[in-house]
Coordinates of N, CA and C and ligand atoms in Angstrom, one line a residue:
M5 N 101.0 -130.3 -43.7 CA 102.4 -130.1 -43.9 C 103.1 -130.6 -42.6
N6 N 104.2 -131.5 -42.9 CA 104.9 -132.1 -41.7 C 105.8 -131.1 -41.1
E7 N 106.1 -131.3 -39.8 CA 107.0 -130.4 -39.1 C 108.5 -130.8 -39.4
L8 N 109.3 -129.7 -39.6 CA 110.7 -129.9 -39.9 C 111.5 -129.5 -38.6
M9 N 112.7 -129.9 -38.6 CA 113.5 -129.7 -37.4 C 114.9 -129.1 -37.8
I10 N 115.4 -128.2 -37.1 CA 116.8 -127.6 -37.3 C 117.6 -127.8 -36.1
Q11 N 118.9 -128.2 -36.3 CA 119.8 -128.3 -35.2 C 120.3 -126.9 -34.9
A12 N 119.5 -126.3 -34.0 CA 119.7 -124.9 -33.7 C 120.3 -124.7 -32.3
R13 N 120.6 -123.5 -32.0 CA 121.0 -123.1 -30.6 C 120.0 -122.2 -30.1
P14 N 119.6 -122.3 -28.8 CA 120.2 -123.1 -27.8 C 119.7 -124.5 -27.8
H15 N 118.6 -124.8 -28.6 CA 118.1 -126.2 -28.7 C 117.3 -126.3 -30.0
I16 N 116.9 -127.5 -30.3 CA 116.2 -127.9 -31.6 C 115.1 -126.9 -31.9
F17 N 114.9 -126.5 -33.2 CA 113.9 -125.6 -33.6 C 113.0 -126.3 -34.6
N18 N 111.7 -126.3 -34.3 CA 110.7 -127.0 -35.1 C 109.9 -125.9 -35.9
F19 N 109.6 -126.2 -37.1 CA 108.8 -125.3 -37.9 C 108.1 -126.0 -39.1
Q20 N 107.1 -125.3 -39.6 CA 106.4 -125.8 -40.8 C 106.6 -124.8 -42.0
T21 N 107.0 -125.3 -43.1 CA 107.4 -124.4 -44.2 C 106.2 -123.5 -44.6
D22 N 105.0 -124.0 -44.6 CA 103.9 -123.2 -45.1 C 103.4 -122.2 -44.1
A23 N 104.0 -122.2 -42.9 CA 103.7 -121.1 -41.9 C 105.0 -120.3 -41.6
S24 N 105.9 -120.3 -42.5 CA 107.2 -119.6 -42.3 C 107.5 -118.6 -43.3
A25 N 108.3 -117.7 -43.0 CA 108.8 -116.7 -43.9 C 110.3 -116.3 -43.6
L26 N 111.0 -116.0 -44.6 CA 112.4 -115.5 -44.4 C 112.4 -113.9 -44.6
I27 N 112.9 -113.2 -43.6 CA 113.0 -111.8 -43.7 C 114.5 -111.4 -43.9
V28 N 114.8 -110.8 -45.0 CA 116.1 -110.4 -45.3 C 116.2 -108.9 -45.1
I29 N 117.0 -108.5 -44.0 CA 117.0 -107.2 -43.6 C 118.0 -106.3 -44.3
D30 N 117.6 -105.3 -45.0 CA 118.4 -104.1 -45.4 C 119.7 -104.4 -46.1
M31 N 119.7 -105.5 -47.0 CA 120.9 -105.8 -47.8 C 120.9 -104.8 -49.0
Q32 N 121.0 -103.5 -48.6 CA 120.9 -102.4 -49.6 C 122.2 -101.7 -49.8
R33 N 122.4 -101.1 -50.9 CA 123.6 -100.5 -51.3 C 124.1 -99.5 -50.2
D34 N 123.2 -98.7 -49.6 CA 123.6 -97.7 -48.6 C 124.3 -98.3 -47.4
F35 N 124.1 -99.6 -47.1 CA 124.9 -100.2 -46.0 C 126.1 -101.0 -46.5
I36 N 126.0 -101.5 -47.7 CA 127.0 -102.5 -48.1 C 128.0 -101.9 -49.1
D37 N 127.6 -100.9 -49.9 CA 128.6 -100.4 -50.9 C 129.3 -99.2 -50.3
S38 N 130.4 -98.9 -51.0 CA 131.2 -97.7 -50.6 C 130.4 -96.4 -51.0
G39 N 130.4 -95.4 -50.2 CA 129.7 -94.1 -50.6 C 128.3 -94.0 -50.1
G40 N 127.9 -95.0 -49.2 CA 126.5 -94.9 -48.7 C 126.4 -94.4 -47.3
F41 N 125.3 -94.7 -46.7 CA 125.0 -94.2 -45.3 C 126.0 -94.9 -44.3
G42 N 126.2 -96.2 -44.5 CA 127.0 -97.0 -43.6 C 128.4 -96.4 -43.5
E43 N 129.0 -96.1 -44.7 CA 130.3 -95.5 -44.7 C 130.4 -94.1 -44.2
S44 N 129.3 -93.4 -44.4 CA 129.2 -92.0 -44.0 C 129.4 -91.9 -42.4
L45 N 129.0 -93.0 -41.8 CA 129.1 -93.0 -40.3 C 130.5 -93.5 -39.9
G46 N 131.4 -93.7 -40.8 CA 132.8 -94.1 -40.5 C 133.0 -95.6 -40.5
N47 N 132.1 -96.4 -41.0 CA 132.2 -97.8 -40.9 C 132.9 -98.4 -42.1
D48 N 133.5 -99.6 -41.9 CA 134.2 -100.4 -43.0 C 133.1 -101.3 -43.6
V49 N 132.6 -100.9 -44.7 CA 131.5 -101.6 -45.3 C 131.9 -103.0 -45.9
S50 N 133.2 -103.2 -46.1 CA 133.6 -104.4 -46.7 C 133.3 -105.6 -45.7
R51 N 133.2 -105.3 -44.4 CA 132.8 -106.3 -43.5 C 131.5 -107.0 -43.8
L52 N 130.5 -106.2 -44.3 CA 129.2 -106.7 -44.5 C 129.2 -107.5 -45.9
Q53 N 130.1 -107.1 -46.7 CA 130.1 -107.8 -48.1 C 130.4 -109.3 -47.9
K54 N 131.1 -109.7 -46.8 CA 131.5 -111.1 -46.7 C 130.3 -112.0 -46.6
I55 N 129.1 -111.6 -46.2 CA 128.0 -112.5 -46.0 C 127.1 -112.6 -47.3
I56 N 127.5 -111.9 -48.3 CA 126.6 -111.9 -49.5 C 126.4 -113.4 -50.0
P57 N 127.5 -114.2 -50.1 CA 127.3 -115.6 -50.6 C 126.3 -116.4 -49.8
T58 N 126.5 -116.3 -48.4 CA 125.6 -117.1 -47.6 C 124.1 -116.6 -47.6
V59 N 124.0 -115.3 -47.7 CA 122.6 -114.8 -47.8 C 122.0 -115.3 -49.1
K60 N 122.8 -115.3 -50.1 CA 122.3 -115.7 -51.4 C 121.9 -117.2 -51.4
Q61 N 122.7 -118.0 -50.7 CA 122.4 -119.4 -50.6 C 121.1 -119.6 -49.8
L62 N 120.9 -118.9 -48.8 CA 119.7 -119.0 -47.9 C 118.5 -118.6 -48.8
I63 N 118.6 -117.5 -49.4 CA 117.4 -117.0 -50.2 C 117.1 -118.1 -51.3
S64 N 118.1 -118.6 -51.9 CA 117.9 -119.5 -53.0 C 117.3 -120.8 -52.5
G65 N 117.7 -121.3 -51.3 CA 117.1 -122.5 -50.7 C 115.6 -122.2 -50.3
F66 N 115.3 -121.1 -49.8 CA 113.9 -120.8 -49.5 C 113.1 -120.6 -50.7
R67 N 113.7 -120.1 -51.8 CA 112.9 -120.0 -53.0 C 112.6 -121.4 -53.5
D68 N 113.6 -122.3 -53.5 CA 113.4 -123.7 -54.0 C 112.4 -124.4 -53.1
A69 N 112.3 -124.1 -51.8 CA 111.3 -124.7 -51.0 C 110.0 -124.1 -51.0
G70 N 109.9 -123.0 -51.8 CA 108.6 -122.3 -51.9 C 108.1 -121.5 -50.7
I71 N 109.1 -121.1 -49.8 CA 108.8 -120.4 -48.6 C 108.8 -118.9 -48.9
T72 N 107.8 -118.2 -48.3 CA 107.7 -116.8 -48.4 C 109.0 -116.0 -48.1
I73 N 109.3 -115.1 -49.0 CA 110.5 -114.3 -48.7 C 110.1 -112.8 -48.7
I74 N 110.6 -112.1 -47.7 CA 110.3 -110.7 -47.5 C 111.7 -109.9 -47.4
H75 N 111.8 -108.9 -48.2 CA 113.0 -108.0 -48.1 C 112.7 -106.7 -47.5
T76 N 113.6 -106.2 -46.7 CA 113.3 -104.8 -46.1 C 114.4 -103.8 -46.6
R77 N 114.0 -102.6 -46.6 CA 115.0 -101.5 -46.9 C 114.7 -100.4 -45.9
E78 N 115.8 -99.9 -45.3 CA 115.6 -98.7 -44.4 C 115.7 -97.5 -45.3
C79 N 114.6 -96.7 -45.3 CA 114.6 -95.5 -46.1 C 113.5 -94.5 -45.7
H80 N 113.6 -93.3 -46.2 CA 112.6 -92.2 -45.9 C 112.1 -91.6 -47.1
L81 N 110.9 -90.9 -46.9 CA 110.3 -90.2 -48.0 C 111.2 -89.0 -48.4
P82 N 111.1 -88.6 -49.6 CA 112.0 -87.5 -50.1 C 111.9 -86.2 -49.3
D83 N 110.7 -86.0 -48.7 CA 110.7 -84.7 -47.9 C 111.1 -85.0 -46.4
L84 N 111.5 -86.2 -46.2 CA 112.0 -86.6 -44.8 C 111.0 -86.4 -43.7
S85 N 109.7 -86.4 -44.1 CA 108.7 -86.2 -43.1 C 108.6 -87.4 -42.1
D86 N 109.2 -88.5 -42.5 CA 109.2 -89.7 -41.7 C 110.5 -89.9 -41.0
C87 N 111.4 -88.9 -41.1 CA 112.7 -89.0 -40.5 C 112.8 -88.0 -39.3
P88 N 112.6 -88.4 -38.1 CA 112.6 -87.4 -37.0 C 114.0 -86.8 -36.9
D89 N 114.0 -85.5 -36.4 CA 115.3 -84.8 -36.2 C 116.2 -85.7 -35.3
A90 N 115.5 -86.4 -34.3 CA 116.3 -87.2 -33.4 C 117.1 -88.2 -34.1
K91 N 116.6 -88.7 -35.3 CA 117.4 -89.6 -36.0 C 118.4 -88.9 -37.0
R92 N 117.9 -87.8 -37.6 CA 118.8 -87.2 -38.6 C 120.0 -86.5 -38.0
Y93 N 119.7 -85.7 -36.9 CA 120.8 -84.9 -36.4 C 121.5 -85.7 -35.2
R94 N 122.2 -86.7 -35.6 CA 122.8 -87.6 -34.6 C 124.3 -87.7 -34.9
G95 N 125.1 -87.4 -34.0 CA 126.6 -87.4 -34.2 C 127.0 -86.4 -35.2
S96 N 128.2 -86.7 -35.8 CA 128.7 -85.8 -36.8 C 129.2 -86.6 -38.0
P97 N 128.3 -87.2 -38.7 CA 128.7 -88.1 -39.9 C 129.2 -87.2 -41.0
G98 N 129.9 -87.9 -42.0 CA 130.3 -87.2 -43.2 C 129.1 -86.6 -43.9
L99 N 128.1 -87.4 -44.0 CA 126.8 -86.9 -44.7 C 125.7 -87.4 -43.8
R100 N 124.6 -86.7 -43.8 CA 123.4 -87.1 -43.0 C 122.4 -87.7 -43.9
I101 N 121.4 -88.4 -43.3 CA 120.3 -88.9 -44.1 C 119.7 -87.8 -44.9
G102 N 119.4 -88.0 -46.2 CA 118.8 -87.0 -47.0 C 119.9 -86.1 -47.8
D103 N 121.1 -86.2 -47.3 CA 122.2 -85.4 -48.1 C 122.6 -86.2 -49.3
S104 N 123.1 -85.5 -50.3 CA 123.5 -86.2 -51.6 C 124.9 -86.8 -51.5
G105 N 125.0 -88.0 -51.9 CA 126.3 -88.7 -51.9 C 126.5 -89.4 -53.3
P106 N 127.5 -90.2 -53.4 CA 127.7 -90.8 -54.7 C 126.6 -91.7 -55.2
M107 N 125.8 -92.2 -54.3 CA 124.6 -93.1 -54.7 C 123.3 -92.4 -54.5
G108 N 123.3 -91.1 -54.6 CA 122.1 -90.3 -54.5 C 121.9 -89.9 -53.0
R109 N 120.7 -89.4 -52.7 CA 120.5 -88.9 -51.3 C 120.4 -90.1 -50.4
L110 N 121.2 -90.0 -49.3 CA 121.3 -91.2 -48.4 C 120.0 -91.6 -47.8
L111 N 119.7 -92.9 -47.8 CA 118.5 -93.5 -47.3 C 117.2 -92.8 -47.7
V112 N 117.2 -92.3 -48.9 CA 115.9 -91.7 -49.4 C 115.3 -92.6 -50.5
K113 N 114.0 -92.9 -50.3 CA 113.3 -93.8 -51.2 C 113.5 -93.3 -52.7
G114 N 113.7 -94.3 -53.5 CA 113.9 -94.0 -55.0 C 115.3 -93.7 -55.4
E115 N 116.2 -93.5 -54.4 CA 117.6 -93.2 -54.8 C 118.4 -94.6 -55.0
P116 N 119.4 -94.5 -55.8 CA 120.2 -95.8 -56.0 C 120.7 -96.5 -54.8
G117 N 121.1 -95.7 -53.7 CA 121.6 -96.3 -52.5 C 120.6 -97.2 -51.8
V118 N 119.3 -96.9 -52.0 CA 118.3 -97.7 -51.2 C 118.1 -99.0 -51.9
E119 N 118.5 -99.2 -53.1 CA 118.2 -100.5 -53.8 C 118.9 -101.6 -53.1
I120 N 118.3 -102.8 -53.1 CA 119.0 -104.0 -52.6 C 120.1 -104.4 -53.6
I121 N 121.2 -104.8 -53.1 CA 122.3 -105.1 -54.0 C 121.9 -106.1 -55.0
P122 N 122.4 -106.0 -56.3 CA 122.0 -106.8 -57.4 C 122.1 -108.3 -57.1
A123 N 123.1 -108.8 -56.4 CA 123.3 -110.2 -56.1 C 122.1 -110.8 -55.3
L124 N 121.4 -109.9 -54.6 CA 120.3 -110.4 -53.7 C 119.0 -109.8 -54.1
A125 N 118.9 -109.3 -55.3 CA 117.6 -108.6 -55.7 C 116.4 -109.5 -55.6
P126 N 115.3 -108.9 -55.1 CA 114.1 -109.6 -55.0 C 113.6 -110.1 -56.4
I127 N 112.9 -111.2 -56.4 CA 112.3 -111.6 -57.7 C 110.8 -111.2 -57.6
P128 N 110.1 -111.2 -58.8 CA 108.7 -110.9 -58.8 C 107.9 -111.8 -57.8
G129 N 107.0 -111.2 -57.0 CA 106.2 -111.9 -56.1 C 106.8 -111.9 -54.6
E130 N 108.0 -111.5 -54.5 CA 108.6 -111.3 -53.2 C 108.3 -109.9 -52.6
K131 N 107.9 -109.9 -51.4 CA 107.5 -108.6 -50.8 C 108.7 -107.7 -50.4
V132 N 108.6 -106.5 -50.7 CA 109.7 -105.5 -50.3 C 109.0 -104.5 -49.4
I133 N 109.6 -104.4 -48.2 CA 109.0 -103.4 -47.2 C 110.0 -102.3 -47.0
D134 N 109.5 -101.1 -47.2 CA 110.3 -99.9 -46.9 C 110.0 -99.4 -45.5
K135 N 111.0 -99.3 -44.7 CA 110.7 -99.0 -43.3 C 111.5 -97.7 -42.8
P136 N 110.9 -96.8 -42.1 CA 111.6 -95.6 -41.7 C 112.4 -95.8 -40.4
G137 N 112.1 -97.0 -39.7 CA 112.8 -97.2 -38.4 C 113.8 -98.3 -38.6
K138 N 114.4 -98.7 -37.5 CA 115.3 -99.8 -37.4 C 114.5 -101.1 -37.5
G139 N 113.4 -101.2 -36.7 CA 112.5 -102.4 -36.7 C 111.6 -102.4 -38.0
A140 N 111.3 -103.6 -38.5 CA 110.5 -103.7 -39.7 C 109.0 -103.6 -39.4
F141 N 108.6 -103.7 -38.1 CA 107.2 -103.6 -37.8 C 106.7 -102.1 -37.6
Y142 N 107.6 -101.2 -37.3 CA 107.3 -99.8 -37.1 C 106.9 -99.1 -38.3
Q143 N 105.6 -98.6 -38.4 CA 105.1 -97.9 -39.5 C 105.2 -98.6 -40.9
T144 N 104.9 -99.9 -40.8 CA 104.9 -100.7 -42.1 C 103.7 -101.6 -42.0
D145 N 103.5 -102.3 -43.1 CA 102.3 -103.3 -43.2 C 102.8 -104.7 -42.9
L146 N 104.0 -104.9 -42.3 CA 104.5 -106.2 -42.1 C 103.6 -107.1 -41.3
E147 N 103.1 -106.6 -40.2 CA 102.3 -107.4 -39.3 C 101.0 -107.9 -40.0
G148 N 100.3 -107.0 -40.7 CA 99.1 -107.4 -41.4 C 99.4 -108.5 -42.5
F149 N 100.5 -108.3 -43.2 CA 100.9 -109.2 -44.2 C 101.2 -110.6 -43.6
L150 N 101.9 -110.7 -42.5 CA 102.2 -112.0 -41.9 C 100.9 -112.6 -41.4
Q151 N 100.0 -111.8 -40.9 CA 98.7 -112.4 -40.4 C 97.9 -112.9 -41.6
D152 N 97.9 -112.2 -42.7 CA 97.1 -112.6 -43.9 C 97.7 -114.0 -44.4
Q153 N 99.0 -114.1 -44.3 CA 99.6 -115.4 -44.8 C 99.7 -116.5 -43.8
H154 N 99.1 -116.2 -42.6 CA 99.1 -117.2 -41.5 C 100.6 -117.7 -41.1
I155 N 101.5 -116.7 -41.1 CA 102.9 -117.0 -40.8 C 103.0 -117.1 -39.3
E156 N 103.7 -118.1 -38.8 CA 104.0 -118.2 -37.3 C 105.5 -118.2 -37.0
T157 N 106.3 -118.5 -38.0 CA 107.8 -118.6 -37.8 C 108.5 -117.7 -38.7
L158 N 109.5 -117.0 -38.2 CA 110.3 -116.1 -39.0 C 111.8 -116.4 -38.9
F159 N 112.4 -116.5 -40.1 CA 113.8 -116.7 -40.2 C 114.4 -115.3 -40.6
F160 N 115.5 -115.0 -40.0 CA 116.1 -113.7 -40.2 C 117.6 -113.8 -40.8
A161 N 117.9 -112.9 -41.7 CA 119.2 -112.7 -42.2 C 119.4 -111.2 -42.5
G162 N 120.6 -110.8 -42.8 CA 120.8 -109.4 -43.2 C 121.6 -108.6 -42.2
V163 N 121.5 -107.2 -42.4 CA 122.4 -106.3 -41.6 C 121.6 -105.2 -41.0
T164 N 122.2 -104.6 -40.0 CA 123.3 -105.1 -39.2 C 122.7 -105.9 -38.0
T165 N 123.5 -106.8 -37.6 CA 123.0 -107.8 -36.6 C 122.4 -107.1 -35.4
E166 N 123.1 -106.1 -34.8 CA 122.7 -105.6 -33.5 C 121.7 -104.4 -33.7
V167 N 121.6 -103.9 -34.9 CA 120.6 -102.8 -35.1 C 119.3 -103.3 -35.7
C168 N 119.2 -103.3 -37.0 CA 117.9 -103.5 -37.7 C 117.5 -105.0 -37.5
V169 N 118.5 -105.9 -37.6 CA 118.1 -107.3 -37.4 C 117.6 -107.6 -36.0
Q170 N 118.4 -107.2 -35.0 CA 118.0 -107.5 -33.7 C 116.7 -106.7 -33.3
T171 N 116.5 -105.5 -33.7 CA 115.3 -104.7 -33.4 C 114.1 -105.4 -34.0
T172 N 114.2 -105.9 -35.2 CA 113.1 -106.5 -35.9 C 112.8 -107.9 -35.2
M173 N 113.8 -108.6 -34.8 CA 113.6 -109.9 -34.2 C 113.0 -109.7 -32.8
R174 N 113.3 -108.7 -32.1 CA 112.7 -108.5 -30.8 C 111.2 -108.0 -31.0
E175 N 111.0 -107.2 -32.0 CA 109.6 -106.8 -32.3 C 108.7 -108.1 -32.6
A176 N 109.3 -108.9 -33.4 CA 108.6 -110.2 -33.8 C 108.4 -111.1 -32.6
N177 N 109.4 -111.2 -31.8 CA 109.3 -112.1 -30.6 C 108.2 -111.6 -29.7
D178 N 108.1 -110.3 -29.5 CA 107.1 -109.8 -28.6 C 105.7 -110.0 -29.2
R179 N 105.6 -110.1 -30.6 CA 104.3 -110.4 -31.2 C 103.9 -111.8 -31.3
G180 N 104.8 -112.7 -30.7 CA 104.5 -114.1 -30.7 C 105.0 -115.0 -31.8
Y181 N 105.9 -114.5 -32.6 CA 106.5 -115.3 -33.7 C 107.6 -116.1 -33.1
F182 N 107.8 -117.3 -33.6 CA 109.0 -118.1 -33.4 C 110.1 -117.5 -34.3
C183 N 111.2 -117.2 -33.8 CA 112.2 -116.4 -34.6 C 113.5 -117.2 -34.6
L184 N 114.2 -117.3 -35.7 CA 115.5 -117.9 -35.8 C 116.4 -117.0 -36.7
L185 N 117.6 -116.7 -36.2 CA 118.5 -115.9 -36.9 C 119.6 -116.8 -37.6
A186 N 119.8 -116.6 -38.9 CA 120.9 -117.4 -39.6 C 122.2 -116.7 -39.2
R187 N 123.0 -117.4 -38.4 CA 124.2 -116.8 -37.8 C 125.2 -116.3 -38.8
D188 N 125.4 -117.1 -39.9 CA 126.4 -116.8 -40.8 C 125.8 -116.0 -42.0
A189 N 124.6 -115.6 -41.9 CA 124.0 -114.7 -43.0 C 123.6 -113.4 -42.4
T190 N 124.3 -113.0 -41.3 CA 124.1 -111.7 -40.7 C 125.4 -111.1 -40.4
E191 N 125.6 -109.8 -40.4 CA 126.9 -109.2 -40.1 C 126.7 -107.8 -39.5
S192 N 127.7 -107.4 -38.8 CA 127.8 -106.1 -38.1 C 129.1 -105.4 -38.6
Y193 N 129.1 -104.1 -38.4 CA 130.4 -103.4 -38.6 C 131.3 -103.6 -37.5
F194 N 130.8 -104.3 -36.4 CA 131.6 -104.5 -35.2 C 131.5 -106.0 -34.8
D195 N 132.7 -106.7 -34.9 CA 132.8 -108.1 -34.5 C 132.1 -108.4 -33.2
A196 N 132.5 -107.7 -32.2 CA 132.0 -107.9 -30.8 C 130.5 -107.8 -30.7
F197 N 129.9 -106.8 -31.5 CA 128.5 -106.6 -31.4 C 127.7 -107.8 -32.0
K198 N 128.2 -108.3 -33.1 CA 127.6 -109.5 -33.7 C 127.5 -110.6 -32.7
Q199 N 128.7 -110.9 -32.2 CA 128.7 -112.1 -31.2 C 127.9 -111.9 -30.0
T200 N 127.9 -110.6 -29.5 CA 127.1 -110.4 -28.3 C 125.6 -110.5 -28.6
T201 N 125.2 -110.0 -29.8 CA 123.8 -110.1 -30.1 C 123.4 -111.5 -30.2
I202 N 124.2 -112.3 -30.9 CA 123.8 -113.8 -31.0 C 123.7 -114.4 -29.6
D203 N 124.7 -114.0 -28.7 CA 124.6 -114.5 -27.3 C 123.3 -114.1 -26.6
M204 N 123.0 -112.8 -26.8 CA 121.8 -112.3 -26.1 C 120.5 -113.0 -26.6
I205 N 120.5 -113.3 -27.9 CA 119.3 -113.9 -28.5 C 119.1 -115.3 -27.9
E206 N 120.2 -116.1 -27.9 CA 120.1 -117.5 -27.5 C 120.0 -117.7 -26.0
A207 N 120.4 -116.6 -25.2 CA 120.5 -116.8 -23.8 C 119.2 -117.1 -23.1
Q208 N 119.2 -117.6 -21.9 CA 118.1 -117.9 -21.1 C 117.0 -118.7 -21.8
G209 N 117.5 -119.7 -22.5 CA 116.6 -120.7 -23.2 C 115.9 -120.0 -24.4
A210 N 116.7 -119.2 -25.2 CA 116.1 -118.6 -26.4 C 115.2 -117.4 -26.0
I211 N 115.7 -116.5 -25.2 CA 114.8 -115.4 -24.8 C 114.3 -114.5 -25.9
V212 N 115.2 -114.4 -27.0 CA 114.7 -113.6 -28.1 C 114.4 -114.6 -29.3
G213 N 115.1 -115.7 -29.3 CA 114.9 -116.7 -30.4 C 116.1 -117.6 -30.5
W214 N 116.1 -118.3 -31.7 CA 117.1 -119.4 -31.9 C 118.1 -118.9 -33.0
T215 N 119.2 -119.5 -33.1 CA 120.1 -119.2 -34.2 C 120.6 -120.6 -34.8
A216 N 121.0 -120.5 -36.0 CA 121.5 -121.7 -36.7 C 122.3 -121.3 -37.9
T217 N 123.1 -122.2 -38.4 CA 123.9 -121.9 -39.6 C 123.0 -122.1 -40.9
V218 N 123.4 -121.4 -41.9 CA 122.7 -121.6 -43.2 C 122.7 -123.1 -43.6
D219 N 123.8 -123.7 -43.5 CA 123.9 -125.2 -43.9 C 122.8 -126.0 -43.1
D220 N 122.8 -125.7 -41.8 CA 121.8 -126.5 -41.0 C 120.4 -126.2 -41.3
I221 N 120.1 -124.9 -41.6 CA 118.8 -124.5 -42.0 C 118.4 -125.2 -43.3
L222 N 119.3 -125.1 -44.3 CA 119.0 -125.7 -45.6 C 118.9 -127.2 -45.5
A223 N 119.7 -127.8 -44.6 CA 119.7 -129.3 -44.5 C 118.3 -129.7 -44.1
S224 N 117.6 -128.9 -43.2 CA 116.3 -129.3 -42.8 C 115.3 -129.2 -43.9
L225 N 115.6 -128.4 -44.9 CA 114.6 -128.2 -46.0 C 114.9 -129.3 -47.1
H226 N 116.0 -130.0 -47.0 CA 116.4 -130.9 -48.0 C 116.6 -130.3 -49.4
V227 N 117.2 -129.0 -49.4 CA 117.4 -128.4 -50.7 C 118.9 -128.2 -51.0
Ligands
C5J25 C1 121.6 -99.3 -39.3 C2 120.6 -101.2 -40.1 N1 122.7 -99.9 -38.8 N2 120.0 -101.7 -41.2 N3 120.7 -99.9 -40.0 O1 121.6 -98.0 -39.1 O2 121.0 -102.0 -39.3

């Protein structure tokens, strides 16, 4: 397989499609729709809805190119045995993890709020990882899966930029993966946090990884 190249920041990013995967982080109803976990924390969820078209475009380009796609969902077991008190009893939200809201129990596996939004639903064959933490490597089979598939390069999209996306990207960076974040396919509830996270990733010669636009990523794939 020949090496492809993306016009990325802070500099050119090279990768091979057969050693790459796209990880779409937590594009689930609990963060994006009204009545879910994100809104219970006082956030304006409409901010995250803006990236649905670009994430869709990215997923569809990767599908066309035959590149592995992984979706993650932040959620907990119904008995909350994998949700530490330190996570559940945090602040004073309208509803806490495990409480019942309009989309079922917040961030509880099997409830409607945990489902990935229909516009970005996984198709058969795409891996879905349920994760109890912010990072997708913690208490999941992600690392073993990537090793089995001989993946070396990870592309990232999803929400929120500075929480689950950044945490997962840092976990991946420490494990030796080449990481690239699709800048316009990620979003935060806070403008400044998104920009600062992108700056932190790219700084010091890509200390956490690279970033690029969806158009530039797809241009490299010729899709
Ligand atoms: C948060 C996430 N923000 N998916 N989760 O709690 O970023």
